[in-house]
Each structure stands twice: as structure tokens, then as C-alpha cells.
PDB file of C-alpha atoms in Angstrom:
ATOM      1  CA  UNK P   1     -16.460  23.437 -29.300  1.00  0.00           C
ATOM      2  CA  UNK P   2     -13.654  21.281 -28.989  1.00  0.00           C
ATOM      3  CA  UNK P   3     -12.477  17.623 -28.352  1.00  0.00           C
ATOM      4  CA  UNK P   4     -13.772  14.513 -26.151  1.00  0.00           C
ATOM      5  CA  UNK P   5     -11.976  12.164 -25.071  1.00  0.00           C
ATOM      6  CA  UNK P   6     -14.081   9.250 -23.565  1.00  0.00           C
ATOM      7  CA  UNK P   7     -12.621   6.251 -21.439  1.00  0.00           C
ATOM      8  CA  UNK P   8     -14.529   3.424 -19.979  1.00  0.00           C
ATOM      9  CA  UNK P   9     -12.008   3.498 -16.931  1.00  0.00           C
ATOM     10  CA  UNK P  10      -9.332   6.080 -15.924  1.00  0.00           C
ATOM     11  CA  UNK P  11      -8.128   9.204 -17.643  1.00  0.00           C
ATOM     12  CA  UNK P  12      -4.696   9.937 -16.755  1.00  0.00           C
ATOM     13  CA  UNK P  13      -2.446  13.931 -18.185  1.00  0.00           C
ATOM     14  CA  UNK P  14       0.706  12.541 -16.652  1.00  0.00           C
ATOM     15  CA  UNK P  15       2.593  14.839 -18.971  1.00  0.00           C
ATOM     16  CA  UNK P  16       2.500  18.562 -19.373  1.00  0.00           C
ATOM     17  CA  UNK P  17      -0.522  19.237 -21.996  1.00  0.00           C
ATOM     18  CA  UNK P  18      -1.336  22.317 -23.880  1.00  0.00           C
ATOM     19  CA  UNK P  19      -5.090  23.127 -25.225  1.00  0.00           C
ATOM     20  CA  UNK P  20      -5.217  24.107 -28.419  1.00  0.00           C
ATOM     21  CA  UNK P  21      -8.861  23.407 -28.747  1.00  0.00           C
ATOM     22  CA  UNK P  22     -11.283  22.983 -26.267  1.00  0.00           C
ATOM     23  CA  UNK P  23     -10.957  19.604 -24.097  1.00  0.00           C
ATOM     24  CA  UNK P  24     -13.637  17.306 -22.425  1.00  0.00           C
ATOM     25  CA  UNK P  25     -12.607  14.026 -20.623  1.00  0.00           C
ATOM     26  CA  UNK P  26     -14.877  12.085 -19.718  1.00  0.00           C
ATOM     27  CA  UNK P  27     -14.750   8.503 -17.662  1.00  0.00           C
ATOM     28  CA  UNK P  28     -18.524   6.259 -18.550  1.00  0.00           C
ATOM     29  CA  UNK P  29     -17.167   3.577 -15.486  1.00  0.00           C
ATOM     30  CA  UNK P  30     -16.336   6.776 -12.813  1.00  0.00           C
ATOM     31  CA  UNK P  31     -13.224   6.248 -13.159  1.00  0.00           C
ATOM     32  CA  UNK P  32     -10.316   8.619 -11.969  1.00  0.00           C
ATOM     33  CA  UNK P  33      -9.544  11.806 -13.545  1.00  0.00           C
ATOM     34  CA  UNK P  34      -5.627  13.052 -12.824  1.00  0.00           C
ATOM     35  CA  UNK P  35      -4.040  15.803 -14.189  1.00  0.00           C
ATOM     36  CA  UNK P  36      -0.773  15.018 -13.003  1.00  0.00           C
ATOM     37  CA  UNK P  37       1.353  18.012 -15.505  1.00  0.00           C
ATOM     38  CA  UNK P  38       0.536  21.010 -16.132  1.00  0.00           C
ATOM     39  CA  UNK P  39      -2.064  22.149 -18.397  1.00  0.00           C
ATOM     40  CA  UNK P  40      -1.944  25.551 -20.029  1.00  0.00           C
ATOM     41  CA  UNK P  41      -4.174  27.115 -23.120  1.00  0.00           C
ATOM     42  CA  UNK P  42      -6.254  29.907 -23.830  1.00  0.00           C
ATOM     43  CA  UNK P  43      -9.118  27.206 -24.106  1.00  0.00           C
ATOM     44  CA  UNK P  44     -12.017  25.205 -21.960  1.00  0.00           C
ATOM     45  CA  UNK P  45     -11.452  22.302 -20.148  1.00  0.00           C
ATOM     46  CA  UNK P  46     -14.687  19.917 -18.915  1.00  0.00           C
ATOM     47  CA  UNK P  47     -13.639  17.015 -16.882  1.00  0.00           C
ATOM     48  CA  UNK P  48     -16.764  14.381 -16.297  1.00  0.00           C
ATOM     49  CA  UNK P  49     -16.795  11.470 -14.288  1.00  0.00           C
ATOM     50  CA  UNK P  50     -18.386   9.551 -11.182  1.00  0.00           C
ATOM     51  CA  UNK P  51     -15.192   9.316  -9.640  1.00  0.00           C
ATOM     52  CA  UNK P  52     -12.411  11.578  -8.517  1.00  0.00           C
ATOM     53  CA  UNK P  53     -10.919  13.999 -10.624  1.00  0.00           C
ATOM     54  CA  UNK P  54      -7.913  15.254  -9.138  1.00  0.00           C
ATOM     55  CA  UNK P  55      -5.662  18.635 -10.036  1.00  0.00           C
ATOM     56  CA  UNK P  56      -1.817  17.306  -9.237  1.00  0.00           C
ATOM     57  CA  UNK P  57      -0.307  19.656 -11.736  1.00  0.00           C
ATOM     58  CA  UNK P  58      -1.177  23.517 -12.257  1.00  0.00           C
ATOM     59  CA  UNK P  59      -3.529  24.416 -14.527  1.00  0.00           C
ATOM     60  CA  UNK P  60      -3.116  27.723 -16.234  1.00  0.00           C
ATOM     61  CA  UNK P  61       0.315  28.575 -14.932  1.00  0.00           C
ATOM     62  CA  UNK P  62       1.964  29.512 -18.242  1.00  0.00           C
ATOM     63  CA  UNK P  63      -1.382  30.248 -20.363  1.00  0.00           C
ATOM     64  CA  UNK P  64      -4.575  30.622 -18.161  1.00  0.00           C
ATOM     65  CA  UNK P  65      -7.366  28.535 -19.608  1.00  0.00           C
ATOM     66  CA  UNK P  66     -10.539  30.137 -20.173  1.00  0.00           C
ATOM     67  CA  UNK P  67     -12.827  28.095 -18.180  1.00  0.00           C
ATOM     68  CA  UNK P  68     -12.711  24.508 -15.532  1.00  0.00           C
ATOM     69  CA  UNK P  69     -15.652  22.750 -15.383  1.00  0.00           C
ATOM     70  CA  UNK P  70     -16.621  19.641 -13.151  1.00  0.00           C
ATOM     71  CA  UNK P  71     -19.437  17.370 -13.452  1.00  0.00           C
ATOM     72  CA  UNK P  72     -22.122  16.908 -10.471  1.00  0.00           C
ATOM     73  CA  UNK P  73     -21.131  13.570  -9.440  1.00  0.00           C
ATOM     74  CA  UNK P  74     -17.760  12.138  -8.165  1.00  0.00           C
ATOM     75  CA  UNK P  75     -15.428  14.156  -5.924  1.00  0.00           C
ATOM     76  CA  UNK P  76     -12.495  16.962  -6.483  1.00  0.00           C
ATOM     77  CA  UNK P  77      -9.287  17.363  -5.081  1.00  0.00           C
ATOM     78  CA  UNK P  78      -7.210  20.359  -5.375  1.00  0.00           C
ATOM     79  CA  UNK P  79      -3.486  19.911  -5.131  1.00  0.00           C
ATOM     80  CA  UNK P  80      -2.029  22.728  -7.426  1.00  0.00           C
ATOM     81  CA  UNK P  81      -2.967  26.442  -8.652  1.00  0.00           C
ATOM     82  CA  UNK P  82      -5.380  26.626 -10.998  1.00  0.00           C
ATOM     83  CA  UNK P  83      -5.786  29.508 -12.930  1.00  0.00           C
ATOM     84  CA  UNK P  84      -8.568  30.672 -15.627  1.00  0.00           C
ATOM     85  CA  UNK P  85      -9.819  33.993 -17.253  1.00  0.00           C
ATOM     86  CA  UNK P  86     -13.333  33.285 -16.706  1.00  0.00           C
ATOM     87  CA  UNK P  87     -15.064  30.693 -14.199  1.00  0.00           C
ATOM     88  CA  UNK P  88     -13.844  27.352 -12.337  1.00  0.00           C
ATOM     89  CA  UNK P  89     -17.086  25.488 -11.690  1.00  0.00           C
ATOM     90  CA  UNK P  90     -16.333  22.779  -9.265  1.00  0.00           C
ATOM     91  CA  UNK P  91     -20.420  20.937  -9.211  1.00  0.00           C
ATOM     92  CA  UNK P  92     -19.222  18.130  -6.952  1.00  0.00           C
ATOM     93  CA  UNK P  93     -17.985  18.340  -3.260  1.00  0.00           C
ATOM     94  CA  UNK P  94     -14.378  19.800  -3.259  1.00  0.00           C
ATOM     95  CA  UNK P  95     -11.349  19.149  -0.832  1.00  0.00           C
ATOM     96  CA  UNK P  96      -8.029  21.035  -0.769  1.00  0.00           C
ATOM     97  CA  UNK P  97      -4.930  18.893  -0.538  1.00  0.00           C
ATOM     98  CA  UNK P  98      -1.964  20.807  -0.988  1.00  0.00           C
ATOM     99  CA  UNK P  99      -1.525  24.954  -0.751  1.00  0.00           C
ATOM    100  CA  UNK P 100      -3.236  26.001  -4.006  1.00  0.00           C
ATOM    101  CA  UNK P 101      -4.418  29.444  -5.445  1.00  0.00           C
ATOM    102  CA  UNK P 102      -7.718  29.923  -7.556  1.00  0.00           C
ATOM    103  CA  UNK P 103      -7.831  32.408  -9.761  1.00  0.00           C
ATOM    104  CA  UNK P 104     -10.676  33.188 -12.069  1.00  0.00           C
ATOM    105  CA  UNK P 105     -13.528  35.682 -12.010  1.00  0.00           C
ATOM    106  CA  UNK P 106     -16.130  33.335 -10.233  1.00  0.00           C
ATOM    107  CA  UNK P 107     -15.168  30.221  -8.367  1.00  0.00           C
ATOM    108  CA  UNK P 108     -18.145  27.958  -7.856  1.00  0.00           C
ATOM    109  CA  UNK P 109     -18.148  24.802  -5.302  1.00  0.00           C
ATOM    110  CA  UNK P 110     -21.418  23.233  -5.532  1.00  0.00           C
ATOM    111  CA  UNK P 111     -21.207  20.421  -2.986  1.00  0.00           C
ATOM    112  CA  UNK P 112     -19.059  21.972   0.175  1.00  0.00           C
ATOM    113  CA  UNK P 113     -15.587  22.333   0.367  1.00  0.00           C
ATOM    114  CA  UNK P 114     -13.051  20.746   2.824  1.00  0.00           C
ATOM    115  CA  UNK P 115      -9.457  21.755   3.804  1.00  0.00           C
ATOM    116  CA  UNK P 116      -6.967  19.499   4.952  1.00  0.00           C
ATOM    117  CA  UNK P 117      -4.210  22.087   6.713  1.00  0.00           C
ATOM    118  CA  UNK P 118      -1.881  19.776   7.946  1.00  0.00           C
ATOM    119  CA  UNK P 119       0.547  22.312   8.288  1.00  0.00           C
ATOM    120  CA  UNK P 120       0.366  22.960   4.174  1.00  0.00           C
ATOM    121  CA  UNK P 121      -3.190  23.137   2.841  1.00  0.00           C
ATOM    122  CA  UNK P 122      -4.205  26.515   2.677  1.00  0.00           C
ATOM    123  CA  UNK P 123      -6.393  27.775  -0.202  1.00  0.00           C
ATOM    124  CA  UNK P 124      -6.075  31.264  -1.757  1.00  0.00           C
ATOM    125  CA  UNK P 125      -8.845  32.759  -4.129  1.00  0.00           C
ATOM    126  CA  UNK P 126      -8.533  35.471  -6.247  1.00  0.00           C
ATOM    127  CA  UNK P 127     -11.742  36.107  -7.899  1.00  0.00           C
ATOM    128  CA  UNK P 128     -15.591  35.682  -6.368  1.00  0.00           C
ATOM    129  CA  UNK P 129     -15.906  32.425  -4.615  1.00  0.00           C
ATOM    130  CA  UNK P 130     -19.335  31.113  -3.947  1.00  0.00           C
ATOM    131  CA  UNK P 131     -19.790  27.519  -1.823  1.00  0.00           C
ATOM    132  CA  UNK P 132     -22.989  25.652  -1.282  1.00  0.00           C
ATOM    133  CA  UNK P 133     -22.842  22.545   1.165  1.00  0.00           C
ATOM    134  CA  UNK P 134     -20.735  22.305   4.212  1.00  0.00           C
ATOM    135  CA  UNK P 135     -17.777  23.899   4.725  1.00  0.00           C
ATOM    136  CA  UNK P 136     -14.737  21.902   6.981  1.00  0.00           C
ATOM    137  CA  UNK P 137     -11.267  22.508   7.752  1.00  0.00           C
ATOM    138  CA  UNK P 138      -9.534  19.431   9.147  1.00  0.00           C
ATOM    139  CA  UNK P 139      -6.664  21.440  11.216  1.00  0.00           C
ATOM    140  CA  UNK P 140      -5.230  18.191  12.909  1.00  0.00           C
ATOM    141  CA  UNK P 141      -1.399  18.181  12.819  1.00  0.00           C
ATOM    142  CA  UNK P 142      -1.222  22.214  13.187  1.00  0.00           C
ATOM    143  CA  UNK P 143       1.026  23.551  16.123  1.00  0.00           C
ATOM    144  CA  UNK P 144      -0.818  26.622  16.524  1.00  0.00           C
ATOM    145  CA  UNK P 145      -4.121  26.920  14.388  1.00  0.00           C
ATOM    146  CA  UNK P 146      -5.094  30.028  16.006  1.00  0.00           C
ATOM    147  CA  UNK P 147      -2.019  32.180  15.438  1.00  0.00           C
ATOM    148  CA  UNK P 148       0.150  30.093  13.178  1.00  0.00           C
ATOM    149  CA  UNK P 149      -2.946  29.950  10.248  1.00  0.00           C
ATOM    150  CA  UNK P 150      -5.624  32.661  10.821  1.00  0.00           C
ATOM    151  CA  UNK P 151      -5.441  33.009   6.896  1.00  0.00           C
ATOM    152  CA  UNK P 152      -6.231  29.217   6.122  1.00  0.00           C
ATOM    153  CA  UNK P 153      -8.804  30.397   3.308  1.00  0.00           C
ATOM    154  CA  UNK P 154      -8.167  34.027   1.760  1.00  0.00           C
ATOM    155  CA  UNK P 155     -10.508  35.553  -0.739  1.00  0.00           C
ATOM    156  CA  UNK P 156      -9.697  38.611  -2.416  1.00  0.00           C
ATOM    157  CA  UNK P 157     -13.158  39.343  -4.320  1.00  0.00           C
ATOM    158  CA  UNK P 158     -16.586  38.445  -2.879  1.00  0.00           C
ATOM    159  CA  UNK P 159     -17.365  35.394  -0.657  1.00  0.00           C
ATOM    160  CA  UNK P 160     -20.565  33.913  -0.836  1.00  0.00           C
ATOM    161  CA  UNK P 161     -21.491  31.404   1.186  1.00  0.00           C
ATOM    162  CA  UNK P 162     -24.380  29.253   0.815  1.00  0.00           C
ATOM    163  CA  UNK P 163     -23.674  26.398   3.819  1.00  0.00           C
ATOM    164  CA  UNK P 164     -25.549  24.393   6.209  1.00  0.00           C
ATOM    165  CA  UNK P 165     -22.927  23.660   8.617  1.00  0.00           C
ATOM    166  CA  UNK P 166     -19.045  25.199   8.784  1.00  0.00           C
ATOM    167  CA  UNK P 167     -16.940  23.224  10.776  1.00  0.00           C
TER     168      UNK P 167
END
């Protein structure tokens, strides 16, 4: 249920947005979908694109979203906190580009996780986290990774790793 916006190119929510109904954002030509402003509202958010989906603004910071779902193609870049009352399902490869907190009942990453630490990139998860695929943590530029960044990925909940490789 809700509203679907379909574009043949990029989709950009640059300003703050409040969902009063479920929202599906879709690019039919593998365009980028970028959430630049905050997105709030106790509704479902679905993003479908073969391109990059970027969470640059806080999602669910004022009012938690019900859920967030992305499709199976493209990539997801998380650079801000995402909060839902239920699930977060990122079917494609996820890259955490800035320190972020994901809060929900179950957070699923279906095609691996890349964490770019570089001094500021950490991932905290409140809820259950399941990752299928490779998990790569890039600590290039981190001064003392063993002493200063021992909690690059912190999970409060269950952790289910279905990974072929962890590096």
C-alpha cells in the first residue's frame, strides 16, 4: 500500500520528508536514488533501482519508519542513522561510508557488507543483524586499528554471518 514514484533517471529527496503513506521510489534505468534530507513517518519505505541507493540523511530520526527495503540489484551506501520499528532489508551489497547506527528488529544485508573505517566509519546495530556474502573492513588511514577501533562493528542483538569470506 502507498504511493510509487517511478523515474527513468535519478531520484533525489534532497529536503526533509515526512511519510504519511507507504512510499516506493523507483528508477527504471538504474539511476541513483539519494535520500539527502531526513525521512520520518511510521510507514514503509521501499527503494528499487539497479543503481546506487544512498542514505545520506537520517531515516527515522524523529518518527521511526515501519520498515526499509531495497531491491536485489545495485548497491546501498549508508552514511547516516536508519531507525525502523521492524525490519531493514538491504538485498544488494551495502557499504557503510560514515559512522551509522541501524536500529530495528531485524537488519538483513543480502550481498555482503563493506565498512570504510578511515577514521570515522563505524557501524552500530541495535537489533538482529544477518549478513550473507563477504564482509570487508577497510582500515586504510586508521592510526591504530587494533587499539583505537576495536568496535568497528558493534551489534546489540543476534549476529548471523553467512559469509564466504571476512577480511
